[in-house]
């Protein structure tokens, strides 16, 4: 049986980061289920998405998909340029969520004829989408942390190897 002291720090850190990535993926799945439940509530109430907001909803889902795909690219390719692009996508998603939330409040004040299930949960839908984006970003961030940890480890091993050769 291994004890904590026998596990190299890099292996421990890599394992912990992998666990964080798995947790983010699980959380994304949970939040996607929440979205399904929100839409079920709308449709079970006999409502549909108003035409006025369909382009807005489509835009935020497209931004989320781009964010998620970029996170998976960071995970698979492990390149810092991909991670920097993910940061930009995350910022754009956050801004879009805030913009759509403000538009929703304006619609509530001026354009919706009556409050209904859709109007009561749209802010929750937008917030959930943004949270999925946050977890996608976490996948990229945790992956990038693994890359940095591994690069530092390799540098230390190389330095140690050089030091050992000098001592011979």
mmCIF file with all atom_site columns, C-alpha atoms in Angstrom:
data_model
loop_
_atom_site.group_PDB
_atom_site.id
_atom_site.type_symbol
_atom_site.label_atom_id
_atom_site.label_alt_id
_atom_site.label_comp_id
_atom_site.label_asym_id
_atom_site.label_entity_id
_atom_site.label_seq_id
_atom_site.pdbx_PDB_ins_code
_atom_site.Cartn_x
_atom_site.Cartn_y
_atom_site.Cartn_z
_atom_site.occupancy
_atom_site.B_iso_or_equiv
_atom_site.pdbx_formal_charge
_atom_site.auth_seq_id
_atom_site.auth_comp_id
_atom_site.auth_asym_id
_atom_site.auth_atom_id
_atom_site.pdbx_PDB_model_num
ATOM 1   C CA . UNK A 1 1   ? 0.000   0.000  0.000   1.00 0.00 ? 1   UNK A CA 1
ATOM 2   C CA . UNK A 1 2   ? 1.319   3.424  -0.945  1.00 0.00 ? 2   UNK A CA 1
ATOM 3   C CA . UNK A 1 3   ? 1.445   6.165  1.595   1.00 0.00 ? 3   UNK A CA 1
ATOM 4   C CA . UNK A 1 4   ? 1.236   9.829  0.708   1.00 0.00 ? 4   UNK A CA 1
ATOM 5   C CA . UNK A 1 5   ? 4.968   10.370 1.242   1.00 0.00 ? 5   UNK A CA 1
ATOM 6   C CA . UNK A 1 6   ? 5.807   7.730  -1.406  1.00 0.00 ? 6   UNK A CA 1
ATOM 7   C CA . UNK A 1 7   ? 3.865   9.458  -4.180  1.00 0.00 ? 7   UNK A CA 1
ATOM 8   C CA . UNK A 1 8   ? 5.943   12.053 -6.041  1.00 0.00 ? 8   UNK A CA 1
ATOM 9   C CA . UNK A 1 9   ? 4.499   15.560 -5.753  1.00 0.00 ? 9   UNK A CA 1
ATOM 10  C CA . UNK A 1 10  ? 4.070   15.863 -9.520  1.00 0.00 ? 10  UNK A CA 1
ATOM 11  C CA . UNK A 1 11  ? 2.036   12.659 -9.689  1.00 0.00 ? 11  UNK A CA 1
ATOM 12  C CA . UNK A 1 12  ? -0.083  13.808 -6.761  1.00 0.00 ? 12  UNK A CA 1
ATOM 13  C CA . UNK A 1 13  ? -0.690  17.215 -8.391  1.00 0.00 ? 13  UNK A CA 1
ATOM 14  C CA . UNK A 1 14  ? -1.518  15.649 -11.744 1.00 0.00 ? 14  UNK A CA 1
ATOM 15  C CA . UNK A 1 15  ? -3.999  13.314 -10.076 1.00 0.00 ? 15  UNK A CA 1
ATOM 16  C CA . UNK A 1 16  ? -5.630  16.159 -8.184  1.00 0.00 ? 16  UNK A CA 1
ATOM 17  C CA . UNK A 1 17  ? -5.923  18.224 -11.368 1.00 0.00 ? 17  UNK A CA 1
ATOM 18  C CA . UNK A 1 18  ? -7.420  15.269 -13.212 1.00 0.00 ? 18  UNK A CA 1
ATOM 19  C CA . UNK A 1 19  ? -9.955  14.923 -10.417 1.00 0.00 ? 19  UNK A CA 1
ATOM 20  C CA . UNK A 1 20  ? -10.855 18.619 -10.727 1.00 0.00 ? 20  UNK A CA 1
ATOM 21  C CA . UNK A 1 21  ? -11.378 18.172 -14.476 1.00 0.00 ? 21  UNK A CA 1
ATOM 22  C CA . UNK A 1 22  ? -13.668 15.203 -13.871 1.00 0.00 ? 22  UNK A CA 1
ATOM 23  C CA . UNK A 1 23  ? -15.600 17.233 -11.304 1.00 0.00 ? 23  UNK A CA 1
ATOM 24  C CA . UNK A 1 24  ? -16.020 20.074 -13.823 1.00 0.00 ? 24  UNK A CA 1
ATOM 25  C CA . UNK A 1 25  ? -17.313 17.640 -16.442 1.00 0.00 ? 25  UNK A CA 1
ATOM 26  C CA . UNK A 1 26  ? -19.739 16.172 -13.931 1.00 0.00 ? 26  UNK A CA 1
ATOM 27  C CA . UNK A 1 27  ? -20.931 19.640 -12.934 1.00 0.00 ? 27  UNK A CA 1
ATOM 28  C CA . UNK A 1 28  ? -21.468 20.565 -16.596 1.00 0.00 ? 28  UNK A CA 1
ATOM 29  C CA . UNK A 1 29  ? -23.640 17.480 -16.922 1.00 0.00 ? 29  UNK A CA 1
ATOM 30  C CA . UNK A 1 30  ? -25.646 18.443 -13.827 1.00 0.00 ? 30  UNK A CA 1
ATOM 31  C CA . UNK A 1 31  ? -26.175 21.978 -15.111 1.00 0.00 ? 31  UNK A CA 1
ATOM 32  C CA . UNK A 1 32  ? -27.222 20.708 -18.539 1.00 0.00 ? 32  UNK A CA 1
ATOM 33  C CA . UNK A 1 33  ? -29.829 18.592 -16.765 1.00 0.00 ? 33  UNK A CA 1
ATOM 34  C CA . UNK A 1 34  ? -31.014 21.741 -14.975 1.00 0.00 ? 34  UNK A CA 1
ATOM 35  C CA . UNK A 1 35  ? -31.439 23.455 -18.343 1.00 0.00 ? 35  UNK A CA 1
ATOM 36  C CA . UNK A 1 36  ? -33.514 20.543 -19.575 1.00 0.00 ? 36  UNK A CA 1
ATOM 37  C CA . UNK A 1 37  ? -35.735 20.855 -16.533 1.00 0.00 ? 37  UNK A CA 1
ATOM 38  C CA . UNK A 1 38  ? -36.165 24.607 -17.112 1.00 0.00 ? 38  UNK A CA 1
ATOM 39  C CA . UNK A 1 39  ? -37.254 24.012 -20.710 1.00 0.00 ? 39  UNK A CA 1
ATOM 40  C CA . UNK A 1 40  ? -39.565 21.214 -19.586 1.00 0.00 ? 40  UNK A CA 1
ATOM 41  C CA . UNK A 1 41  ? -41.228 23.679 -17.212 1.00 0.00 ? 41  UNK A CA 1
ATOM 42  C CA . UNK A 1 42  ? -41.765 26.120 -20.076 1.00 0.00 ? 42  UNK A CA 1
ATOM 43  C CA . UNK A 1 43  ? -43.202 23.535 -22.444 1.00 0.00 ? 43  UNK A CA 1
ATOM 44  C CA . UNK A 1 44  ? -45.313 21.820 -19.775 1.00 0.00 ? 44  UNK A CA 1
ATOM 45  C CA . UNK A 1 45  ? -46.918 25.205 -19.099 1.00 0.00 ? 45  UNK A CA 1
ATOM 46  C CA . UNK A 1 46  ? -47.932 25.268 -22.778 1.00 0.00 ? 46  UNK A CA 1
ATOM 47  C CA . UNK A 1 47  ? -45.495 28.074 -23.536 1.00 0.00 ? 47  UNK A CA 1
ATOM 48  C CA . UNK A 1 48  ? -42.911 28.509 -26.239 1.00 0.00 ? 48  UNK A CA 1
ATOM 49  C CA . UNK A 1 49  ? -39.847 30.679 -26.439 1.00 0.00 ? 49  UNK A CA 1
ATOM 50  C CA . UNK A 1 50  ? -40.916 34.120 -27.651 1.00 0.00 ? 50  UNK A CA 1
ATOM 51  C CA . UNK A 1 51  ? -39.642 34.924 -31.144 1.00 0.00 ? 51  UNK A CA 1
ATOM 52  C CA . UNK A 1 52  ? -38.158 38.107 -29.708 1.00 0.00 ? 52  UNK A CA 1
ATOM 53  C CA . UNK A 1 53  ? -35.594 36.206 -27.629 1.00 0.00 ? 53  UNK A CA 1
ATOM 54  C CA . UNK A 1 54  ? -34.803 33.246 -29.891 1.00 0.00 ? 54  UNK A CA 1
ATOM 55  C CA . UNK A 1 55  ? -31.821 35.021 -31.525 1.00 0.00 ? 55  UNK A CA 1
ATOM 56  C CA . UNK A 1 56  ? -30.494 35.955 -28.070 1.00 0.00 ? 56  UNK A CA 1
ATOM 57  C CA . UNK A 1 57  ? -30.823 32.410 -26.767 1.00 0.00 ? 57  UNK A CA 1
ATOM 58  C CA . UNK A 1 58  ? -29.191 31.043 -29.920 1.00 0.00 ? 58  UNK A CA 1
ATOM 59  C CA . UNK A 1 59  ? -26.301 33.514 -29.563 1.00 0.00 ? 59  UNK A CA 1
ATOM 60  C CA . UNK A 1 60  ? -25.504 32.534 -25.982 1.00 0.00 ? 60  UNK A CA 1
ATOM 61  C CA . UNK A 1 61  ? -25.671 28.817 -26.793 1.00 0.00 ? 61  UNK A CA 1
ATOM 62  C CA . UNK A 1 62  ? -23.296 29.356 -29.712 1.00 0.00 ? 62  UNK A CA 1
ATOM 63  C CA . UNK A 1 63  ? -20.900 31.220 -27.403 1.00 0.00 ? 63  UNK A CA 1
ATOM 64  C CA . UNK A 1 64  ? -21.171 28.408 -24.841 1.00 0.00 ? 64  UNK A CA 1
ATOM 65  C CA . UNK A 1 65  ? -20.491 25.749 -27.461 1.00 0.00 ? 65  UNK A CA 1
ATOM 66  C CA . UNK A 1 66  ? -17.429 27.661 -28.699 1.00 0.00 ? 66  UNK A CA 1
ATOM 67  C CA . UNK A 1 67  ? -16.210 27.964 -25.097 1.00 0.00 ? 67  UNK A CA 1
ATOM 68  C CA . UNK A 1 68  ? -16.730 24.254 -24.404 1.00 0.00 ? 68  UNK A CA 1
ATOM 69  C CA . UNK A 1 69  ? -15.066 23.153 -27.643 1.00 0.00 ? 69  UNK A CA 1
ATOM 70  C CA . UNK A 1 70  ? -12.091 25.388 -26.866 1.00 0.00 ? 70  UNK A CA 1
ATOM 71  C CA . UNK A 1 71  ? -11.819 23.896 -23.370 1.00 0.00 ? 71  UNK A CA 1
ATOM 72  C CA . UNK A 1 72  ? -11.706 20.415 -24.885 1.00 0.00 ? 72  UNK A CA 1
ATOM 73  C CA . UNK A 1 73  ? -9.057  21.608 -27.350 1.00 0.00 ? 73  UNK A CA 1
ATOM 74  C CA . UNK A 1 74  ? -6.960  22.893 -24.439 1.00 0.00 ? 74  UNK A CA 1
ATOM 75  C CA . UNK A 1 75  ? -7.439  19.540 -22.721 1.00 0.00 ? 75  UNK A CA 1
ATOM 76  C CA . UNK A 1 76  ? -6.390  17.497 -25.753 1.00 0.00 ? 76  UNK A CA 1
ATOM 77  C CA . UNK A 1 77  ? -3.649  19.699 -27.277 1.00 0.00 ? 77  UNK A CA 1
ATOM 78  C CA . UNK A 1 78  ? -2.325  21.329 -24.076 1.00 0.00 ? 78  UNK A CA 1
ATOM 79  C CA . UNK A 1 79  ? -1.139  24.497 -25.833 1.00 0.00 ? 79  UNK A CA 1
ATOM 80  C CA . UNK A 1 80  ? -0.947  27.844 -24.080 1.00 0.00 ? 80  UNK A CA 1
ATOM 81  C CA . UNK A 1 81  ? -2.238  29.704 -27.150 1.00 0.00 ? 81  UNK A CA 1
ATOM 82  C CA . UNK A 1 82  ? -5.424  27.628 -27.002 1.00 0.00 ? 82  UNK A CA 1
ATOM 83  C CA . UNK A 1 83  ? -5.789  28.439 -23.308 1.00 0.00 ? 83  UNK A CA 1
ATOM 84  C CA . UNK A 1 84  ? -5.413  32.168 -23.984 1.00 0.00 ? 84  UNK A CA 1
ATOM 85  C CA . UNK A 1 85  ? -8.151  31.937 -26.605 1.00 0.00 ? 85  UNK A CA 1
ATOM 86  C CA . UNK A 1 86  ? -10.326 30.114 -24.072 1.00 0.00 ? 86  UNK A CA 1
ATOM 87  C CA . UNK A 1 87  ? -9.841  33.033 -21.657 1.00 0.00 ? 87  UNK A CA 1
ATOM 88  C CA . UNK A 1 88  ? -11.107 35.402 -24.366 1.00 0.00 ? 88  UNK A CA 1
ATOM 89  C CA . UNK A 1 89  ? -14.103 33.167 -25.087 1.00 0.00 ? 89  UNK A CA 1
ATOM 90  C CA . UNK A 1 90  ? -14.930 32.992 -21.385 1.00 0.00 ? 90  UNK A CA 1
ATOM 91  C CA . UNK A 1 91  ? -14.851 36.788 -21.126 1.00 0.00 ? 91  UNK A CA 1
ATOM 92  C CA . UNK A 1 92  ? -17.123 37.063 -24.168 1.00 0.00 ? 92  UNK A CA 1
ATOM 93  C CA . UNK A 1 93  ? -19.583 34.557 -22.686 1.00 0.00 ? 93  UNK A CA 1
ATOM 94  C CA . UNK A 1 94  ? -19.681 36.475 -19.395 1.00 0.00 ? 94  UNK A CA 1
ATOM 95  C CA . UNK A 1 95  ? -20.351 39.746 -21.219 1.00 0.00 ? 95  UNK A CA 1
ATOM 96  C CA . UNK A 1 96  ? -23.048 38.175 -23.372 1.00 0.00 ? 96  UNK A CA 1
ATOM 97  C CA . UNK A 1 97  ? -24.787 36.708 -20.323 1.00 0.00 ? 97  UNK A CA 1
ATOM 98  C CA . UNK A 1 98  ? -24.798 40.136 -18.629 1.00 0.00 ? 98  UNK A CA 1
ATOM 99  C CA . UNK A 1 99  ? -26.081 41.794 -21.800 1.00 0.00 ? 99  UNK A CA 1
ATOM 100 C CA . UNK A 1 100 ? -28.886 39.263 -22.213 1.00 0.00 ? 100 UNK A CA 1
ATOM 101 C CA . UNK A 1 101 ? -29.824 39.527 -18.555 1.00 0.00 ? 101 UNK A CA 1
ATOM 102 C CA . UNK A 1 102 ? -30.147 43.317 -18.969 1.00 0.00 ? 102 UNK A CA 1
ATOM 103 C CA . UNK A 1 103 ? -32.182 42.881 -22.159 1.00 0.00 ? 103 UNK A CA 1
ATOM 104 C CA . UNK A 1 104 ? -34.451 40.476 -20.315 1.00 0.00 ? 104 UNK A CA 1
ATOM 105 C CA . UNK A 1 105 ? -35.047 43.055 -17.592 1.00 0.00 ? 105 UNK A CA 1
ATOM 106 C CA . UNK A 1 106 ? -35.838 45.662 -20.256 1.00 0.00 ? 106 UNK A CA 1
ATOM 107 C CA . UNK A 1 107 ? -38.252 43.250 -21.935 1.00 0.00 ? 107 UNK A CA 1
ATOM 108 C CA . UNK A 1 108 ? -39.930 42.602 -18.607 1.00 0.00 ? 108 UNK A CA 1
ATOM 109 C CA . UNK A 1 109 ? -40.371 46.306 -18.041 1.00 0.00 ? 109 UNK A CA 1
ATOM 110 C CA . UNK A 1 110 ? -41.576 47.230 -21.511 1.00 0.00 ? 110 UNK A CA 1
ATOM 111 C CA . UNK A 1 111 ? -42.379 44.464 -23.943 1.00 0.00 ? 111 UNK A CA 1
ATOM 112 C CA . UNK A 1 112 ? -43.759 41.303 -22.372 1.00 0.00 ? 112 UNK A CA 1
ATOM 113 C CA . UNK A 1 113 ? -47.547 41.328 -22.110 1.00 0.00 ? 113 UNK A CA 1
ATOM 114 C CA . UNK A 1 114 ? -47.627 39.177 -18.999 1.00 0.00 ? 114 UNK A CA 1
ATOM 115 C CA . UNK A 1 115 ? -45.385 37.300 -16.647 1.00 0.00 ? 115 UNK A CA 1
ATOM 116 C CA . UNK A 1 116 ? -45.263 33.581 -17.313 1.00 0.00 ? 116 UNK A CA 1
ATOM 117 C CA . UNK A 1 117 ? -43.023 30.593 -16.655 1.00 0.00 ? 117 UNK A CA 1
ATOM 118 C CA . UNK A 1 118 ? -40.576 31.661 -19.363 1.00 0.00 ? 118 UNK A CA 1
ATOM 119 C CA . UNK A 1 119 ? -40.162 35.182 -18.028 1.00 0.00 ? 119 UNK A CA 1
ATOM 120 C CA . UNK A 1 120 ? -39.712 33.892 -14.500 1.00 0.00 ? 120 UNK A CA 1
ATOM 121 C CA . UNK A 1 121 ? -36.895 31.448 -15.344 1.00 0.00 ? 121 UNK A CA 1
ATOM 122 C CA . UNK A 1 122 ? -35.011 33.120 -18.203 1.00 0.00 ? 122 UNK A CA 1
ATOM 123 C CA . UNK A 1 123 ? -32.526 34.674 -15.761 1.00 0.00 ? 123 UNK A CA 1
ATOM 124 C CA . UNK A 1 124 ? -31.942 31.195 -14.322 1.00 0.00 ? 124 UNK A CA 1
ATOM 125 C CA . UNK A 1 125 ? -31.396 29.777 -17.810 1.00 0.00 ? 125 UNK A CA 1
ATOM 126 C CA . UNK A 1 126 ? -28.863 32.508 -18.628 1.00 0.00 ? 126 UNK A CA 1
ATOM 127 C CA . UNK A 1 127 ? -27.084 32.046 -15.312 1.00 0.00 ? 127 UNK A CA 1
ATOM 128 C CA . UNK A 1 128 ? -26.916 28.274 -15.790 1.00 0.00 ? 128 UNK A CA 1
ATOM 129 C CA . UNK A 1 129 ? -25.463 28.665 -19.273 1.00 0.00 ? 129 UNK A CA 1
ATOM 130 C CA . UNK A 1 130 ? -22.822 31.027 -17.911 1.00 0.00 ? 130 UNK A CA 1
ATOM 131 C CA . UNK A 1 131 ? -22.003 28.584 -15.100 1.00 0.00 ? 131 UNK A CA 1
ATOM 132 C CA . UNK A 1 132 ? -21.507 25.793 -17.644 1.00 0.00 ? 132 UNK A CA 1
ATOM 133 C CA . UNK A 1 133 ? -19.077 28.117 -19.399 1.00 0.00 ? 133 UNK A CA 1
ATOM 134 C CA . UNK A 1 134 ? -17.263 28.683 -16.102 1.00 0.00 ? 134 UNK A CA 1
ATOM 135 C CA . UNK A 1 135 ? -16.831 24.944 -15.618 1.00 0.00 ? 135 UNK A CA 1
ATOM 136 C CA . UNK A 1 136 ? -15.603 24.575 -19.201 1.00 0.00 ? 136 UNK A CA 1
ATOM 137 C CA . UNK A 1 137 ? -13.071 27.298 -18.453 1.00 0.00 ? 137 UNK A CA 1
ATOM 138 C CA . UNK A 1 138 ? -12.052 25.388 -15.320 1.00 0.00 ? 138 UNK A CA 1
ATOM 139 C CA . UNK A 1 139 ? -11.279 22.361 -17.495 1.00 0.00 ? 139 UNK A CA 1
ATOM 140 C CA . UNK A 1 140 ? -8.908  24.490 -19.543 1.00 0.00 ? 140 UNK A CA 1
ATOM 141 C CA . UNK A 1 141 ? -7.448  26.174 -16.486 1.00 0.00 ? 141 UNK A CA 1
ATOM 142 C CA . UNK A 1 142 ? -6.828  22.892 -14.677 1.00 0.00 ? 142 UNK A CA 1
ATOM 143 C CA . UNK A 1 143 ? -5.338  21.395 -17.836 1.00 0.00 ? 143 UNK A CA 1
ATOM 144 C CA . UNK A 1 144 ? -3.036  24.361 -18.254 1.00 0.00 ? 144 UNK A CA 1
ATOM 145 C CA . UNK A 1 145 ? -1.969  24.004 -14.611 1.00 0.00 ? 145 UNK A CA 1
ATOM 146 C CA . UNK A 1 146 ? -1.048  20.378 -15.373 1.00 0.00 ? 146 UNK A CA 1
ATOM 147 C CA . UNK A 1 147 ? 1.021   21.489 -18.364 1.00 0.00 ? 147 UNK A CA 1
ATOM 148 C CA . UNK A 1 148 ? 2.872   24.073 -16.276 1.00 0.00 ? 148 UNK A CA 1
ATOM 149 C CA . UNK A 1 149 ? 3.474   21.565 -13.462 1.00 0.00 ? 149 UNK A CA 1
ATOM 150 C CA . UNK A 1 150 ? 4.770   18.959 -15.925 1.00 0.00 ? 150 UNK A CA 1
ATOM 151 C CA . UNK A 1 151 ? 7.063   21.484 -17.640 1.00 0.00 ? 151 UNK A CA 1
ATOM 152 C CA . UNK A 1 152 ? 8.514   22.535 -14.275 1.00 0.00 ? 152 UNK A CA 1
ATOM 153 C CA . UNK A 1 153 ? 9.018   18.883 -13.331 1.00 0.00 ? 153 UNK A CA 1
ATOM 154 C CA . UNK A 1 154 ? 10.812  18.128 -16.597 1.00 0.00 ? 154 UNK A CA 1
ATOM 155 C CA . UNK A 1 155 ? 13.039  21.180 -16.111 1.00 0.00 ? 155 UNK A CA 1
ATOM 156 C CA . UNK A 1 156 ? 13.937  20.030 -12.582 1.00 0.00 ? 156 UNK A CA 1
ATOM 157 C CA . UNK A 1 157 ? 14.689  16.486 -13.781 1.00 0.00 ? 157 UNK A CA 1
ATOM 158 C CA . UNK A 1 158 ? 16.882  17.859 -16.557 1.00 0.00 ? 158 UNK A CA 1
ATOM 159 C CA . UNK A 1 159 ? 18.703  20.127 -14.097 1.00 0.00 ? 159 UNK A CA 1
ATOM 160 C CA . UNK A 1 160 ? 19.177  17.210 -11.680 1.00 0.00 ? 160 UNK A CA 1
ATOM 161 C CA . UNK A 1 161 ? 20.508  15.031 -14.509 1.00 0.00 ? 161 UNK A CA 1
ATOM 162 C CA . UNK A 1 162 ? 22.980  17.736 -15.524 1.00 0.00 ? 162 UNK A CA 1
ATOM 163 C CA . UNK A 1 163 ? 24.042  18.201 -11.895 1.00 0.00 ? 163 UNK A CA 1
ATOM 164 C CA . UNK A 1 164 ? 24.607  14.466 -11.501 1.00 0.00 ? 164 UNK A CA 1
ATOM 165 C CA . UNK A 1 165 ? 26.787  14.353 -14.630 1.00 0.00 ? 165 UNK A CA 1
ATOM 166 C CA . UNK A 1 166 ? 28.866  17.255 -13.376 1.00 0.00 ? 166 UNK A CA 1
ATOM 167 C CA . UNK A 1 167 ? 29.461  15.477 -10.070 1.00 0.00 ? 167 UNK A CA 1
ATOM 168 C CA . UNK A 1 168 ? 30.754  12.295 -11.795 1.00 0.00 ? 168 UNK A CA 1
#
